[in-house]
PDB file of C-alpha atoms in Angstrom:
ATOM      1  CA  MET P   1      84.407  46.690 -63.576  1.00 35.00           C
ATOM      2  CA  THR P   2      86.637  43.461 -65.527  1.00 40.00           C
ATOM      3  CA  GLU P   3      86.029  41.788 -68.672  1.00 41.00           C
ATOM      4  CA  LYS P   4      85.076  38.976 -66.809  1.00 39.00           C
ATOM      5  CA  ASP P   5      81.694  40.491 -66.049  1.00 36.00           C
ATOM      6  CA  LYS P   6      78.717  38.561 -67.302  1.00 35.00           C
ATOM      7  CA  THR P   7      76.795  42.106 -66.954  1.00 34.00           C
ATOM      8  CA  ARG P   8      78.911  44.614 -68.651  1.00 31.00           C
ATOM      9  CA  MET P   9      78.110  42.623 -72.188  1.00 31.00           C
ATOM     10  CA  TYR P  10      73.869  43.089 -71.228  1.00 34.00           C
ATOM     11  CA  SER P  11      73.755  46.596 -70.379  1.00 36.00           C
ATOM     12  CA  ASP P  12      74.970  49.834 -70.515  1.00 37.00           C
ATOM     13  CA  GLY P  13      76.258  52.842 -69.235  1.00 38.00           C
ATOM     14  CA  ASN P  14      72.733  54.417 -68.357  1.00 40.00           C
ATOM     15  CA  LYS P  15      71.212  52.091 -65.650  1.00 42.00           C
ATOM     16  CA  THR P  16      67.734  53.074 -64.681  1.00 40.00           C
ATOM     17  CA  SER P  17      65.070  51.392 -62.038  1.00 41.00           C
ATOM     18  CA  ILE P  18      62.110  51.549 -60.978  1.00 42.00           C
ATOM     19  CA  TYR P  19      63.115  52.692 -58.078  1.00 40.00           C
ATOM     20  CA  GLY P  20      63.120  56.305 -57.709  1.00 42.00           C
ATOM     21  CA  ASP P  21      64.669  57.236 -61.406  1.00 45.00           C
ATOM     22  CA  ALA P  22      63.371  59.397 -63.578  1.00 37.00           C
ATOM     23  CA  GLU P  23      64.285  58.928 -66.650  1.00 44.00           C
ATOM     24  CA  LYS P  24      62.612  54.656 -67.670  1.00 49.00           C
ATOM     25  CA  ARG P  25      65.347  52.089 -70.337  1.00 51.00           C
ATOM     26  CA  THR P  26      64.508  52.760 -73.594  1.00 51.00           C
ATOM     27  CA  LYS P  27      67.017  50.707 -74.907  1.00 60.00           C
ATOM     28  CA  THR P  28      65.622  47.442 -76.055  1.00 68.00           C
ATOM     29  CA  SER P  29      67.608  44.503 -74.329  1.00 74.00           C
ATOM     30  CA  VAL P  30      69.363  41.678 -74.622  1.00 79.00           C
ATOM     31  CA  HIS P  31      66.038  39.954 -75.915  1.00 89.00           C
ATOM     32  CA  ASN P  32      65.792  42.518 -78.076  1.00 88.00           C
ATOM     33  CA  LEU P  33      62.377  43.896 -75.388  1.00 92.00           C
ATOM     34  CA  LYS P  34      62.053  47.228 -74.401  1.00 91.00           C
ATOM     35  CA  ALA P  35      59.083  49.074 -72.528  1.00 92.00           C
ATOM     36  CA  GLY P  36      55.897  49.169 -74.785  1.00 93.00           C
ATOM     37  CA  ASP P  37      56.545  45.379 -76.358  1.00 95.00           C
ATOM     38  CA  THR P  38      54.223  42.779 -76.865  1.00 96.00           C
ATOM     39  CA  ILE P  39      55.335  39.053 -75.463  1.00 96.00           C
ATOM     40  CA  VAL P  40      53.865  36.332 -75.808  1.00 95.00           C
ATOM     41  CA  LEU P  41      54.248  33.517 -73.771  1.00 96.00           C
ATOM     42  CA  LYS P  42      52.096  30.103 -73.993  1.00 95.00           C
ATOM     43  CA  ASN P  43      49.750  31.746 -75.986  1.00 93.00           C
ATOM     44  CA  ALA P  44      49.453  34.717 -73.179  1.00 95.00           C
ATOM     45  CA  GLU P  45      49.744  38.069 -74.577  1.00 97.00           C
ATOM     46  CA  TYR P  46      51.825  40.443 -72.450  1.00 98.00           C
ATOM     47  CA  LYS P  47      52.764  43.778 -72.256  1.00 97.00           C
ATOM     48  CA  ILE P  48      55.642  45.107 -71.149  1.00 96.00           C
ATOM     49  CA  LEU P  49      55.729  47.846 -68.992  1.00 96.00           C
ATOM     50  CA  GLU P  50      59.777  48.672 -68.173  1.00 93.00           C
ATOM     51  CA  ILE P  51      62.908  46.890 -67.398  1.00 91.00           C
ATOM     52  CA  ILE P  52      63.409  46.365 -63.733  1.00 88.00           C
ATOM     53  CA  SER P  53      66.744  44.877 -63.409  1.00 85.00           C
ATOM     54  CA  GLU P  54      70.019  43.805 -66.168  1.00 83.00           C
ATOM     55  CA  SER P  55      72.234  42.824 -63.885  1.00 74.00           C
ATOM     56  CA  THR P  56      71.014  39.365 -62.230  1.00 77.00           C
ATOM     57  CA  GLY P  57      73.711  37.868 -64.440  1.00 82.00           C
ATOM     58  CA  GLU P  58      71.334  34.981 -65.684  1.00 90.00           C
ATOM     59  CA  ALA P  59      68.342  36.879 -66.698  1.00 93.00           C
ATOM     60  CA  VAL P  60      66.375  40.900 -67.183  1.00 93.00           C
ATOM     61  CA  ILE P  61      64.265  41.316 -65.073  1.00 93.00           C
ATOM     62  CA  TYR P  62      60.370  42.720 -66.563  1.00 94.00           C
ATOM     63  CA  LYS P  63      57.901  45.104 -64.962  1.00 95.00           C
ATOM     64  CA  ILE P  64      54.752  43.418 -67.364  1.00 97.00           C
ATOM     65  CA  GLN P  65      51.325  44.142 -67.256  1.00 97.00           C
ATOM     66  CA  ASP P  66      48.550  41.030 -68.331  1.00 97.00           C
ATOM     67  CA  GLN P  67      45.302  40.586 -70.670  1.00 95.00           C
ATOM     68  CA  THR P  68      43.296  41.699 -67.242  1.00 96.00           C
ATOM     69  CA  GLY P  69      45.824  44.515 -66.709  1.00 96.00           C
ATOM     70  CA  GLU P  70      47.179  43.015 -63.651  1.00 96.00           C
ATOM     71  CA  THR P  71      51.515  43.407 -63.021  1.00 96.00           C
ATOM     72  CA  LEU P  72      53.729  40.343 -62.953  1.00 97.00           C
ATOM     73  CA  ALA P  73      57.237  40.100 -62.506  1.00 96.00           C
ATOM     74  CA  LEU P  74      59.233  38.221 -65.630  1.00 96.00           C
ATOM     75  CA  LYS P  75      62.848  36.490 -65.199  1.00 96.00           C
ATOM     76  CA  LEU P  76      64.001  36.534 -69.521  1.00 96.00           C
ATOM     77  CA  TYR P  77      66.631  33.978 -69.182  1.00 95.00           C
ATOM     78  CA  PHE P  78      69.757  34.995 -71.458  1.00 93.00           C
ATOM     79  CA  GLU P  79      70.826  32.118 -73.736  1.00 91.00           C
ATOM     80  CA  PHE P  80      72.730  28.652 -71.901  1.00 88.00           C
ATOM     81  CA  LYS P  81      74.308  27.245 -74.647  1.00 85.00           C
ATOM     82  CA  ASP P  82      73.608  23.215 -73.209  1.00 88.00           C
ATOM     83  CA  PRO P  83      70.180  22.487 -72.276  1.00 86.00           C
ATOM     84  CA  MET P  84      71.400  20.812 -69.102  1.00 89.00           C
ATOM     85  CA  ASN P  85      71.828  23.778 -67.387  1.00 91.00           C
ATOM     86  CA  GLU P  86      68.544  25.235 -67.679  1.00 93.00           C
ATOM     87  CA  PRO P  87      66.750  25.965 -64.583  1.00 94.00           C
ATOM     88  CA  ASN P  88      65.570  22.371 -63.798  1.00 95.00           C
ATOM     89  CA  ALA P  89      61.738  21.622 -64.592  1.00 95.00           C
ATOM     90  CA  GLU P  90      60.532  19.145 -61.582  1.00 96.00           C
ATOM     91  CA  ALA P  91      61.350  21.541 -59.113  1.00 96.00           C
ATOM     92  CA  LEU P  92      59.927  24.529 -60.874  1.00 97.00           C
ATOM     93  CA  GLU P  93      56.910  23.098 -60.586  1.00 97.00           C
ATOM     94  CA  ARG P  94      57.194  21.915 -57.048  1.00 96.00           C
ATOM     95  CA  ILE P  95      58.375  26.002 -56.634  1.00 96.00           C
ATOM     96  CA  LYS P  96      54.858  26.577 -58.172  1.00 96.00           C
ATOM     97  CA  GLN P  97      52.468  24.567 -55.976  1.00 96.00           C
ATOM     98  CA  ILE P  98      54.378  26.745 -53.343  1.00 95.00           C
ATOM     99  CA  ASN P  99      50.743  28.726 -52.251  1.00 92.00           C
ATOM    100  CA  ASP P 100      52.277  31.389 -48.726  1.00 91.00           C
ATOM    101  CA  PRO P 101      52.046  34.681 -47.894  1.00 86.00           C
ATOM    102  CA  ASP P 102      55.317  35.253 -47.194  1.00 83.00           C
ATOM    103  CA  ILE P 103      57.041  34.222 -50.342  1.00 87.00           C
ATOM    104  CA  LEU P 104      55.994  35.651 -54.341  1.00 88.00           C
ATOM    105  CA  ASN P 105      54.392  32.999 -56.614  1.00 95.00           C
ATOM    106  CA  LEU P 106      55.558  31.501 -59.691  1.00 97.00           C
ATOM    107  CA  ILE P 107      52.699  31.545 -61.775  1.00 96.00           C
ATOM    108  CA  ASP P 108      54.662  29.943 -64.613  1.00 97.00           C
ATOM    109  CA  TYR P 109      57.320  29.092 -65.992  1.00 97.00           C
ATOM    110  CA  GLY P 110      59.263  28.322 -70.169  1.00 96.00           C
ATOM    111  CA  THR P 111      62.089  25.659 -70.137  1.00 95.00           C
ATOM    112  CA  GLY P 112      62.293  22.849 -72.625  1.00 90.00           C
ATOM    113  CA  ALA P 113      59.714  23.290 -75.875  1.00 91.00           C
ATOM    114  CA  ASP P 114      57.931  26.246 -73.711  1.00 94.00           C
ATOM    115  CA  LYS P 115      61.112  28.302 -74.395  1.00 94.00           C
ATOM    116  CA  PHE P 116      60.592  32.153 -75.243  1.00 95.00           C
ATOM    117  CA  LYS P 117      61.500  31.884 -78.823  1.00 93.00           C
ATOM    118  CA  ASP P 118      62.648  28.562 -78.094  1.00 90.00           C
ATOM    119  CA  THR P 119      65.664  29.848 -77.166  1.00 92.00           C
ATOM    120  CA  TYR P 120      65.113  31.922 -74.049  1.00 95.00           C
ATOM    121  CA  CYS P 121      63.833  30.224 -70.545  1.00 96.00           C
ATOM    122  CA  TYR P 122      61.562  32.083 -68.067  1.00 97.00           C
ATOM    123  CA  GLU P 123      59.710  32.504 -65.289  1.00 97.00           C
ATOM    124  CA  LEU P 124      56.458  34.211 -64.554  1.00 97.00           C
ATOM    125  CA  LEU P 125      56.193  35.321 -60.878  1.00 96.00           C
ATOM    126  CA  ASP P 126      53.878  38.113 -58.456  1.00 94.00           C
ATOM    127  CA  PHE P 127      55.495  41.417 -59.312  1.00 93.00           C
ATOM    128  CA  ALA P 128      56.446  43.056 -55.206  1.00 86.00           C
ATOM    129  CA  GLU P 129      55.533  46.000 -54.927  1.00 80.00           C
ATOM    130  CA  GLY P 130      57.897  48.728 -53.069  1.00 71.00           C
ATOM    131  CA  LEU P 131      61.539  48.976 -52.880  1.00 60.00           C
ATOM    132  CA  ASP P 132      64.568  46.386 -52.764  1.00 65.00           C
ATOM    133  CA  LEU P 133      66.216  45.348 -50.187  1.00 65.00           C
ATOM    134  CA  LEU P 134      69.262  47.553 -50.765  1.00 66.00           C
ATOM    135  CA  SER P 135      67.053  50.736 -50.013  1.00 69.00           C
ATOM    136  CA  VAL P 136      66.556  49.440 -46.948  1.00 70.00           C
ATOM    137  CA  ASP P 137      68.416  51.931 -44.861  1.00 73.00           C
ATOM    138  CA  ASP P 138      69.256  49.927 -41.817  1.00 75.00           C
ATOM    139  CA  LEU P 139      68.742  46.674 -43.762  1.00 70.00           C
ATOM    140  CA  GLN P 140      70.737  44.290 -40.532  1.00 71.00           C
ATOM    141  CA  THR P 141      68.237  45.653 -37.703  1.00 75.00           C
ATOM    142  CA  LYS P 142      65.230  45.415 -39.997  1.00 69.00           C
ATOM    143  CA  TYR P 143      65.873  41.576 -40.802  1.00 68.00           C
ATOM    144  CA  THR P 144      67.452  39.228 -39.185  1.00 63.00           C
TER     145      THR P 144
END
């Protein structure tokens, strides 16, 4: 891994994920959040179940649970120094309106004044159960 690899500074050497690892991550993320913590987004409270990924390069992905018990995914971005680089709220609003059974729903998002701790943009999405595409034995045969 090179010095320029952005994910290096946000993660540790003991990477774990929900995909078959026996051990769950107990250290806090760059957002100072870990499994068992509570996060409030737009006056709604969510419990963090686990950190799914810290290696996207732009965000940490959390598995969370809302107050009704529904499991969701939270994409919590790293801090943007320049507001012009934040996710485009107009585009996110259009994506939020898409209702297709083959696409994960964007439930909500926070940009501008709605950021978590006035610092971190986020996307709240349906949670996809199962494996990631890299776990599919013959990816090119199954998905063309």
